[in-house]
Amino acid sequence: MNNITFPLGGIVIIDKVEKEFGLFSRVFKGIEGNMKNFIPLVKVHVNNRLTHSVATHQILETYPIEAVKKIGVKEKISERTLYRVLERIGKFFPVLLERFQQFLKESGLADNRQIIDFSSTYLEGEKAEFASYGYSRDKRPDKMQINFGIATGINGIPTAITIQRGNVQDKKHMKQMLKVISKVLPENSLLIFDAGANTKKNKHDIREMNHHYLTLKPKKVKKYRKFIRYFEENFKEVEYFEINKRHYYCIKKKEGEEILYIFFCPELYEDQIKAKERKFEREKERGNKILKKRKKERIPSDKGWVELVPYLQKTILNLENPYITGIEGFFILESSVDAEAEKILKLYKERDKAEKFIRNLKEGIELHPVRPVSYTHLRAHETEADLVCRLLLE
């Protein structure tokens, strides 16, 4: 007689969440159509993400029948059935998302302080309608991708996930995110996001929704220098505090209904100067290599060939580092909330929860690369990944 072993961790988490919250029944009930064992088969997919995270067509080869039965599947299943489950999840994606959010709202799990962030995952194949080339955070510009946005509370519980084309910028993606989270958040919630989604229109829309915002002002040198001068002229009003052995100085400036928090951190200044000095040294070494291999460039014209002769300009002074702009060590936070500078900065630093959530999506449950066979299959992958992260965090 052969002994059969399989991991129980994922199955235990699924059972616990179902017993305490009835999450799977509340979210997936009623969309099964004529499919038998639909909810147990959803759990099979989720368990796969919690354990080995293999491709759908490898699930039946990876997990013994005893593991599938332990989850609650009573009949023999085929690979085709597993794909049909994914297709159905993708087809009812808007309904499932709304049920997720209703569950969070009724359970009091939707935090009124939400961190919003955006990322992408690249695709193998060309079946997804949203697949397109764009800025690749995964450093795979050769692959088409999709962009996704997430909103997660400071309490660690995600509230929304959105999917957009691979070439959609964060500031445009933010509009879709605001539509989704508006259905679940209580009034006067605080939305925390990075500079990529910071536009006047997005901030105006947030205020129109009766919410507040906290974001980073894009680092444009000319505008920053203006506020640095204000910082220096009003240094007597500076607020000083320390967080994680870093020292911060802050001056607040009100512009209309918006509060600007102008920060300076000596440790950040040193880090940025060192990084820019290293970059300048790399560029000088690159220049030395080019100088050694210099060749005359030839350009054709109607009157003949034009030769460009390399010329070395020497100077008795040290070369100035062009990467040093004078705004090193400074950063500016914009908010509709007037509060203590230390409290505002601590709130903004909570963004690492969203970054960890994205890492869980990409690395922990191996979201990429996605291999969709259809658009609904792609949306099912995102729903499945979102549910797994909720289980892990709850």
Short mmCIF file of C-alpha atoms in Angstrom, two decimals:
data_model
loop_
_atom_site.label_atom_id
_atom_site.label_comp_id
_atom_site.label_asym_id
_atom_site.label_seq_id
_atom_site.Cartn_x
_atom_site.Cartn_y
_atom_site.Cartn_z
CA MET A 1 0.00 0.00 0.00
CA ASN A 2 1.43 3.41 -1.05
CA ASN A 3 1.43 6.34 1.36
CA ILE A 4 0.12 9.60 -0.08
CA THR A 5 1.17 12.98 1.32
CA PHE A 6 0.09 16.48 0.37
CA PRO A 7 0.36 19.91 2.07
CA LEU A 8 -2.56 20.85 4.31
CA GLY A 9 -1.68 24.52 4.98
CA GLY A 10 -3.79 25.97 2.16
CA ILE A 11 -6.73 23.67 2.88
CA VAL A 12 -6.70 24.61 6.57
CA ILE A 13 -6.72 28.35 5.77
CA ILE A 14 -9.61 27.91 3.31
CA ASP A 15 -11.64 25.87 5.82
CA LYS A 16 -11.00 28.36 8.62
CA VAL A 17 -12.05 31.38 6.57
CA GLU A 18 -15.15 29.59 5.29
CA LYS A 19 -16.22 28.54 8.79
CA GLU A 20 -15.63 31.97 10.37
CA PHE A 21 -16.88 34.22 7.55
CA GLY A 22 -18.60 32.02 4.97
CA LEU A 23 -16.55 33.94 2.41
CA PHE A 24 -16.67 31.48 -0.50
CA SER A 25 -20.40 30.86 -0.12
CA ARG A 26 -21.21 34.58 0.09
CA VAL A 27 -19.09 35.53 -2.90
CA PHE A 28 -19.49 32.62 -5.34
CA LYS A 29 -22.98 31.30 -4.61
CA GLY A 30 -25.48 31.67 -7.44
CA ILE A 31 -23.05 32.02 -10.36
CA GLU A 32 -22.37 28.32 -10.81
CA GLY A 33 -25.07 27.75 -13.45
CA ASN A 34 -25.32 24.02 -14.19
CA MET A 35 -21.82 23.26 -12.90
CA LYS A 36 -21.57 20.77 -10.06
CA ASN A 37 -19.02 21.24 -7.26
CA PHE A 38 -18.44 24.82 -8.44
CA ILE A 39 -17.47 26.33 -5.07
CA PRO A 40 -15.23 23.36 -4.11
CA LEU A 41 -13.54 23.70 -7.52
CA VAL A 42 -12.95 27.41 -6.83
CA LYS A 43 -11.27 26.30 -3.61
CA VAL A 44 -9.09 23.89 -5.64
CA HIS A 45 -7.79 26.86 -7.66
CA VAL A 46 -7.22 28.97 -4.54
CA ASN A 47 -5.48 26.09 -2.75
CA ASN A 48 -3.16 25.74 -5.74
CA ARG A 49 -2.19 29.41 -5.42
CA LEU A 50 -1.57 28.95 -1.69
CA THR A 51 0.71 25.93 -2.20
CA HIS A 52 2.59 25.00 -5.39
CA SER A 53 1.00 27.62 -7.69
CA VAL A 54 1.31 25.53 -10.85
CA ALA A 55 -0.41 26.25 -14.17
CA THR A 56 -4.07 25.15 -14.42
CA HIS A 57 -3.31 22.26 -16.76
CA GLN A 58 -0.86 20.85 -14.18
CA ILE A 59 -3.18 20.90 -11.14
CA LEU A 60 -4.49 17.34 -11.54
CA GLU A 61 -0.94 16.04 -12.01
CA THR A 62 0.39 17.92 -8.99
CA TYR A 63 -2.28 17.20 -6.36
CA PRO A 64 -3.52 13.68 -5.56
CA ILE A 65 -7.25 12.91 -5.67
CA GLU A 66 -7.21 12.74 -1.85
CA ALA A 67 -6.30 16.45 -1.67
CA VAL A 68 -9.11 17.38 -4.05
CA LYS A 69 -11.60 15.34 -2.01
CA LYS A 70 -10.37 16.94 1.20
CA ILE A 71 -11.38 20.32 -0.28
CA GLY A 72 -14.89 19.01 -0.95
CA VAL A 73 -14.92 17.83 -4.58
CA LYS A 74 -16.99 14.65 -4.63
CA GLU A 75 -16.79 13.66 -8.30
CA LYS A 76 -13.95 13.00 -10.69
CA ILE A 77 -12.91 16.18 -12.47
CA SER A 78 -11.09 16.93 -15.72
CA GLU A 79 -8.72 19.66 -16.84
CA ARG A 80 -11.52 21.05 -19.03
CA THR A 81 -13.73 21.45 -15.94
CA LEU A 82 -11.03 23.46 -14.16
CA TYR A 83 -10.77 25.82 -17.12
CA ARG A 84 -14.57 26.20 -17.23
CA VAL A 85 -14.49 27.29 -13.59
CA LEU A 86 -11.91 29.96 -14.42
CA GLU A 87 -13.95 31.15 -17.39
CA ARG A 88 -17.04 31.50 -15.21
CA ILE A 89 -15.16 33.45 -12.52
CA GLY A 90 -13.85 35.84 -15.19
CA LYS A 91 -17.28 36.25 -16.75
CA PHE A 92 -18.82 37.33 -13.43
CA PHE A 93 -15.82 39.42 -12.32
CA PRO A 94 -17.83 42.65 -11.71
CA VAL A 95 -20.40 40.75 -9.61
CA LEU A 96 -17.69 39.02 -7.58
CA LEU A 97 -15.83 42.26 -6.93
CA GLU A 98 -19.01 43.93 -5.74
CA ARG A 99 -19.73 40.99 -3.41
CA PHE A 100 -16.16 41.16 -2.07
CA GLN A 101 -16.60 44.80 -1.24
CA GLN A 102 -20.05 44.30 0.26
CA PHE A 103 -18.62 41.58 2.48
CA LEU A 104 -15.83 43.92 3.65
CA LYS A 105 -18.29 46.73 4.29
CA GLU A 106 -20.74 44.60 6.27
CA SER A 107 -17.91 43.02 8.27
CA GLY A 108 -16.42 46.42 9.16
CA LEU A 109 -13.13 45.51 7.49
CA ALA A 110 -12.87 48.48 5.08
CA ASP A 111 -10.32 50.81 6.70
CA ASN A 112 -10.93 54.55 6.22
CA ARG A 113 -7.24 54.99 5.40
CA GLN A 114 -6.49 53.40 2.04
CA ILE A 115 -3.15 52.99 0.26
CA ILE A 116 -3.38 52.88 -3.52
CA ASP A 117 -0.63 51.57 -5.77
CA PHE A 118 -0.22 50.33 -9.34
CA SER A 119 1.89 47.65 -10.97
CA SER A 120 1.95 45.34 -13.99
CA THR A 121 2.48 41.73 -14.94
CA TYR A 122 3.63 40.44 -18.31
CA LEU A 123 1.81 37.86 -20.40
CA GLU A 124 2.76 34.74 -22.31
CA GLY A 125 0.53 34.56 -25.39
CA GLU A 126 -1.73 37.09 -27.07
CA LYS A 127 -5.23 36.06 -25.96
CA ALA A 128 -5.99 38.85 -23.50
CA GLU A 129 -7.79 41.90 -24.90
CA PHE A 130 -6.04 44.20 -22.43
CA ALA A 131 -2.56 42.98 -23.42
CA SER A 132 -0.35 45.71 -24.84
CA TYR A 133 3.20 46.98 -24.70
CA GLY A 134 4.01 49.63 -22.12
CA TYR A 135 6.43 50.65 -19.39
CA SER A 136 7.48 47.34 -17.85
CA ARG A 137 8.07 47.29 -14.10
CA ASP A 138 9.22 43.67 -14.54
CA LYS A 139 11.94 44.78 -16.99
CA ARG A 140 10.34 42.73 -19.78
CA PRO A 141 9.65 45.32 -22.51
CA ASP A 142 9.66 42.46 -25.03
CA LYS A 143 6.42 41.08 -23.51
CA MET A 144 2.90 42.45 -23.66
CA GLN A 145 1.44 43.17 -20.25
CA ILE A 146 -1.55 44.31 -18.24
CA ASN A 147 -1.58 46.96 -15.53
CA PHE A 148 -3.39 46.40 -12.25
CA GLY A 149 -4.18 48.67 -9.35
CA ILE A 150 -4.75 47.72 -5.74
CA ALA A 151 -6.22 49.50 -2.74
CA THR A 152 -5.47 48.17 0.71
CA GLY A 153 -6.31 49.50 4.13
CA ILE A 154 -3.71 50.36 6.73
CA ASN A 155 -5.28 47.48 8.67
CA GLY A 156 -3.73 45.21 5.99
CA ILE A 157 -7.00 44.16 4.32
CA PRO A 158 -7.31 44.84 0.56
CA THR A 159 -10.50 46.50 -0.67
CA ALA A 160 -10.19 46.70 -4.47
CA ILE A 161 -8.33 45.49 -7.52
CA THR A 162 -8.58 47.00 -11.01
CA ILE A 163 -7.26 45.82 -14.38
CA GLN A 164 -6.29 48.11 -17.27
CA ARG A 165 -4.42 47.89 -20.55
CA GLY A 166 -0.67 47.53 -20.38
CA ASN A 167 -0.03 51.05 -21.71
CA VAL A 168 -2.37 52.92 -19.33
CA GLN A 169 -0.56 55.46 -17.15
CA ASP A 170 -1.10 55.51 -13.38
CA LYS A 171 -2.80 58.93 -13.44
CA LYS A 172 -5.43 57.59 -15.87
CA HIS A 173 -5.72 54.26 -14.05
CA MET A 174 -6.48 56.19 -10.86
CA LYS A 175 -9.82 57.32 -12.32
CA GLN A 176 -10.96 53.69 -12.60
CA MET A 177 -9.72 52.93 -9.09
CA LEU A 178 -11.72 55.84 -7.65
CA LYS A 179 -14.92 54.48 -9.22
CA VAL A 180 -14.34 51.08 -7.61
CA ILE A 181 -13.36 52.11 -4.09
CA SER A 182 -16.13 54.72 -3.86
CA LYS A 183 -18.60 51.85 -3.39
CA VAL A 184 -17.01 50.53 -0.23
CA LEU A 185 -15.26 53.34 1.66
CA PRO A 186 -16.93 55.44 4.37
CA GLU A 187 -17.00 59.22 3.90
CA ASN A 188 -13.89 61.24 4.79
CA SER A 189 -11.58 58.33 4.08
CA LEU A 190 -7.93 59.21 3.43
CA LEU A 191 -6.45 57.97 0.13
CA ILE A 192 -2.66 57.67 0.10
CA PHE A 193 -0.86 57.31 -3.24
CA ASP A 194 2.41 58.07 -5.01
CA ALA A 195 3.35 60.89 -7.40
CA GLY A 196 2.47 58.81 -10.48
CA ALA A 197 -1.27 59.27 -9.87
CA ASN A 198 -0.99 62.83 -8.57
CA THR A 199 -2.96 65.19 -10.86
CA LYS A 200 -5.20 68.18 -10.14
CA LYS A 201 -8.14 66.30 -11.65
CA ASN A 202 -7.65 63.20 -9.48
CA LYS A 203 -7.30 65.28 -6.32
CA HIS A 204 -10.40 67.28 -7.26
CA ASP A 205 -12.39 64.08 -7.85
CA ILE A 206 -11.32 62.70 -4.47
CA ARG A 207 -12.59 65.83 -2.72
CA GLU A 208 -15.83 65.68 -4.74
CA MET A 209 -16.31 62.14 -3.36
CA ASN A 210 -16.01 63.57 0.19
CA HIS A 211 -12.66 61.88 0.75
CA HIS A 212 -9.20 63.24 1.56
CA TYR A 213 -5.85 62.63 -0.13
CA LEU A 214 -2.18 62.40 0.78
CA THR A 215 0.34 62.19 -2.02
CA LEU A 216 3.89 63.05 -3.09
CA LYS A 217 4.47 66.14 -5.20
CA PRO A 218 6.28 65.17 -8.46
CA LYS A 219 9.96 66.11 -8.23
CA LYS A 220 10.26 68.87 -10.82
CA VAL A 221 13.39 70.88 -10.05
CA LYS A 222 12.06 74.34 -10.92
CA LYS A 223 8.95 73.99 -8.74
CA TYR A 224 10.87 72.36 -5.89
CA ARG A 225 13.41 75.18 -5.76
CA LYS A 226 10.57 77.66 -5.22
CA PHE A 227 9.40 75.74 -2.13
CA ILE A 228 12.95 75.16 -0.89
CA ARG A 229 13.38 78.95 -0.80
CA TYR A 230 10.17 79.17 1.24
CA PHE A 231 11.56 76.47 3.57
CA GLU A 232 14.78 78.45 4.11
CA GLU A 233 13.00 81.78 4.60
CA ASN A 234 10.64 80.33 7.23
CA PHE A 235 13.04 78.02 9.02
CA LYS A 236 12.06 79.52 12.40
CA GLU A 237 8.71 77.75 12.08
CA VAL A 238 10.24 74.35 11.38
CA GLU A 239 8.87 71.18 13.00
CA TYR A 240 11.56 68.66 13.95
CA PHE A 241 11.14 64.96 14.74
CA GLU A 242 12.86 61.60 14.34
CA ILE A 243 11.56 58.37 12.75
CA ASN A 244 13.62 55.16 12.59
CA LYS A 245 16.86 57.04 13.37
CA ARG A 246 16.26 59.51 10.56
CA HIS A 247 15.88 63.21 11.29
CA TYR A 248 13.19 65.29 9.59
CA TYR A 249 12.60 69.02 9.37
CA CYS A 250 9.25 70.23 8.03
CA ILE A 251 7.65 73.54 7.10
CA LYS A 252 3.93 73.65 6.25
CA LYS A 253 2.58 75.92 3.53
CA LYS A 254 -1.10 76.39 2.72
CA GLU A 255 -2.09 76.92 -0.90
CA GLY A 256 -5.85 77.29 -1.28
CA GLU A 257 -7.48 74.25 0.36
CA GLU A 258 -4.28 72.20 0.04
CA ILE A 259 -1.53 71.83 2.64
CA LEU A 260 2.05 71.39 1.44
CA TYR A 261 4.44 69.62 3.82
CA ILE A 262 8.00 70.55 2.80
CA PHE A 263 10.44 68.04 4.33
CA PHE A 264 14.21 67.93 4.55
CA CYS A 265 16.10 64.85 5.78
CA PRO A 266 19.93 65.01 6.20
CA GLU A 267 20.29 61.22 5.92
CA LEU A 268 18.24 61.22 2.71
CA TYR A 269 20.43 64.04 1.39
CA GLU A 270 23.58 62.00 2.00
CA ASP A 271 22.10 58.90 0.38
CA GLN A 272 21.01 60.79 -2.73
CA ILE A 273 24.32 62.66 -3.11
CA LYS A 274 26.28 59.40 -2.85
CA ALA A 275 24.02 57.71 -5.40
CA LYS A 276 24.43 60.58 -7.86
CA GLU A 277 28.20 60.64 -7.36
CA ARG A 278 28.35 56.92 -8.14
CA LYS A 279 26.26 57.50 -11.26
CA PHE A 280 28.57 60.34 -12.38
CA GLU A 281 31.64 58.13 -11.87
CA ARG A 282 30.04 55.41 -14.02
CA GLU A 283 29.35 57.96 -16.75
CA LYS A 284 32.95 59.23 -16.65
CA GLU A 285 34.25 55.66 -16.99
CA ARG A 286 31.90 55.16 -19.92
CA GLY A 287 33.24 58.38 -21.46
CA ASN A 288 36.80 57.14 -21.05
CA LYS A 289 35.95 53.95 -22.93
CA ILE A 290 34.32 55.93 -25.75
CA LEU A 291 37.39 58.20 -25.93
CA LYS A 292 39.68 55.19 -26.37
CA LYS A 293 37.54 53.77 -29.17
CA ARG A 294 36.72 57.12 -30.78
CA LYS A 295 36.06 57.02 -34.52
CA LYS A 296 35.32 59.72 -37.01
CA GLU A 297 31.61 59.75 -37.78
CA ARG A 298 30.80 60.23 -41.47
CA ILE A 299 27.55 61.81 -42.67
CA PRO A 300 26.63 61.94 -46.38
CA SER A 301 25.56 65.22 -48.05
CA ASP A 302 24.90 66.47 -51.59
CA LYS A 303 28.41 67.93 -51.70
CA GLY A 304 30.19 64.88 -50.33
CA TRP A 305 30.98 63.22 -46.98
CA VAL A 306 31.06 65.28 -43.79
CA GLU A 307 33.50 63.98 -41.16
CA LEU A 308 32.85 64.77 -37.50
CA VAL A 309 36.19 64.92 -35.68
CA PRO A 310 36.09 64.14 -31.91
CA TYR A 311 37.47 67.01 -29.85
CA LEU A 312 38.49 66.71 -26.21
CA GLN A 313 37.75 69.82 -24.16
CA LYS A 314 40.17 70.02 -21.23
CA THR A 315 39.71 72.12 -18.12
CA ILE A 316 41.81 72.90 -15.05
CA LEU A 317 38.66 72.74 -12.88
CA ASN A 318 36.95 69.64 -11.53
CA LEU A 319 33.99 68.46 -13.57
CA GLU A 320 30.65 69.43 -12.05
CA ASN A 321 28.21 66.62 -11.42
CA PRO A 322 25.22 67.41 -13.69
CA TYR A 323 22.99 64.99 -11.75
CA ILE A 324 23.11 67.10 -8.58
CA THR A 325 20.18 69.52 -8.83
CA GLY A 326 20.05 71.18 -5.42
CA ILE A 327 16.83 69.53 -4.30
CA GLU A 328 18.54 66.50 -2.75
CA GLY A 329 17.20 65.60 0.68
CA PHE A 330 13.92 67.43 0.08
CA PHE A 331 10.48 66.00 -0.66
CA ILE A 332 7.03 67.56 -0.53
CA LEU A 333 3.78 65.90 0.47
CA GLU A 334 0.43 67.36 -0.62
CA SER A 335 -2.72 66.76 1.39
CA SER A 336 -6.24 68.01 1.99
CA VAL A 337 -5.66 67.24 5.68
CA ASP A 338 -4.04 69.73 8.05
CA ALA A 339 -2.25 67.72 10.73
CA GLU A 340 1.07 67.38 12.50
CA ALA A 341 3.94 66.81 10.10
CA GLU A 342 5.11 63.69 11.93
CA LYS A 343 1.65 62.10 11.71
CA ILE A 344 1.39 62.90 7.99
CA LEU A 345 4.80 61.41 7.22
CA LYS A 346 4.05 58.24 9.18
CA LEU A 347 0.82 57.83 7.23
CA TYR A 348 2.64 58.23 3.91
CA LYS A 349 5.25 55.69 4.97
CA GLU A 350 2.44 53.15 5.37
CA ARG A 351 2.60 52.76 1.57
CA ASP A 352 4.89 49.78 2.13
CA LYS A 353 1.74 47.74 2.89
CA ALA A 354 0.63 48.17 -0.71
CA GLU A 355 4.13 47.33 -1.96
CA LYS A 356 4.14 44.14 0.13
CA PHE A 357 0.70 43.23 -1.21
CA ILE A 358 2.00 43.60 -4.78
CA ARG A 359 5.04 41.47 -3.95
CA ASN A 360 2.68 38.80 -2.59
CA LEU A 361 0.74 38.91 -5.85
CA LYS A 362 3.82 38.69 -8.06
CA GLU A 363 6.23 36.54 -6.08
CA GLY A 364 4.37 34.89 -3.22
CA ILE A 365 1.65 33.38 -5.44
CA GLU A 366 3.63 33.71 -8.69
CA LEU A 367 1.16 35.90 -10.57
CA HIS A 368 3.53 36.41 -13.47
CA PRO A 369 3.84 35.44 -16.16
CA VAL A 370 0.10 35.05 -16.79
CA ARG A 371 -0.83 32.59 -19.55
CA PRO A 372 -4.46 33.43 -20.39
CA VAL A 373 -6.42 31.48 -22.99
CA SER A 374 -9.12 34.19 -23.12
CA TYR A 375 -10.03 37.58 -21.65
CA THR A 376 -12.35 36.04 -19.03
CA HIS A 377 -9.55 33.65 -18.07
CA LEU A 378 -7.30 36.65 -17.43
CA ARG A 379 -9.88 38.33 -15.18
CA ALA A 380 -10.33 35.05 -13.33
CA HIS A 381 -6.58 34.95 -12.64
CA GLU A 382 -6.76 38.42 -11.08
CA THR A 383 -9.84 37.50 -9.00
CA GLU A 384 -8.16 34.33 -7.84
CA ALA A 385 -4.95 36.16 -6.90
CA ASP A 386 -6.87 38.86 -5.08
CA LEU A 387 -8.83 36.28 -3.06
CA VAL A 388 -5.64 34.45 -2.08
CA CYS A 389 -4.07 37.65 -0.75
CA ARG A 390 -7.22 38.40 1.22
CA LEU A 391 -7.09 34.95 2.79
CA LEU A 392 -3.45 35.39 3.75
CA LEU A 393 -4.04 38.86 5.25
CA GLU A 394 -7.29 38.08 7.05
#
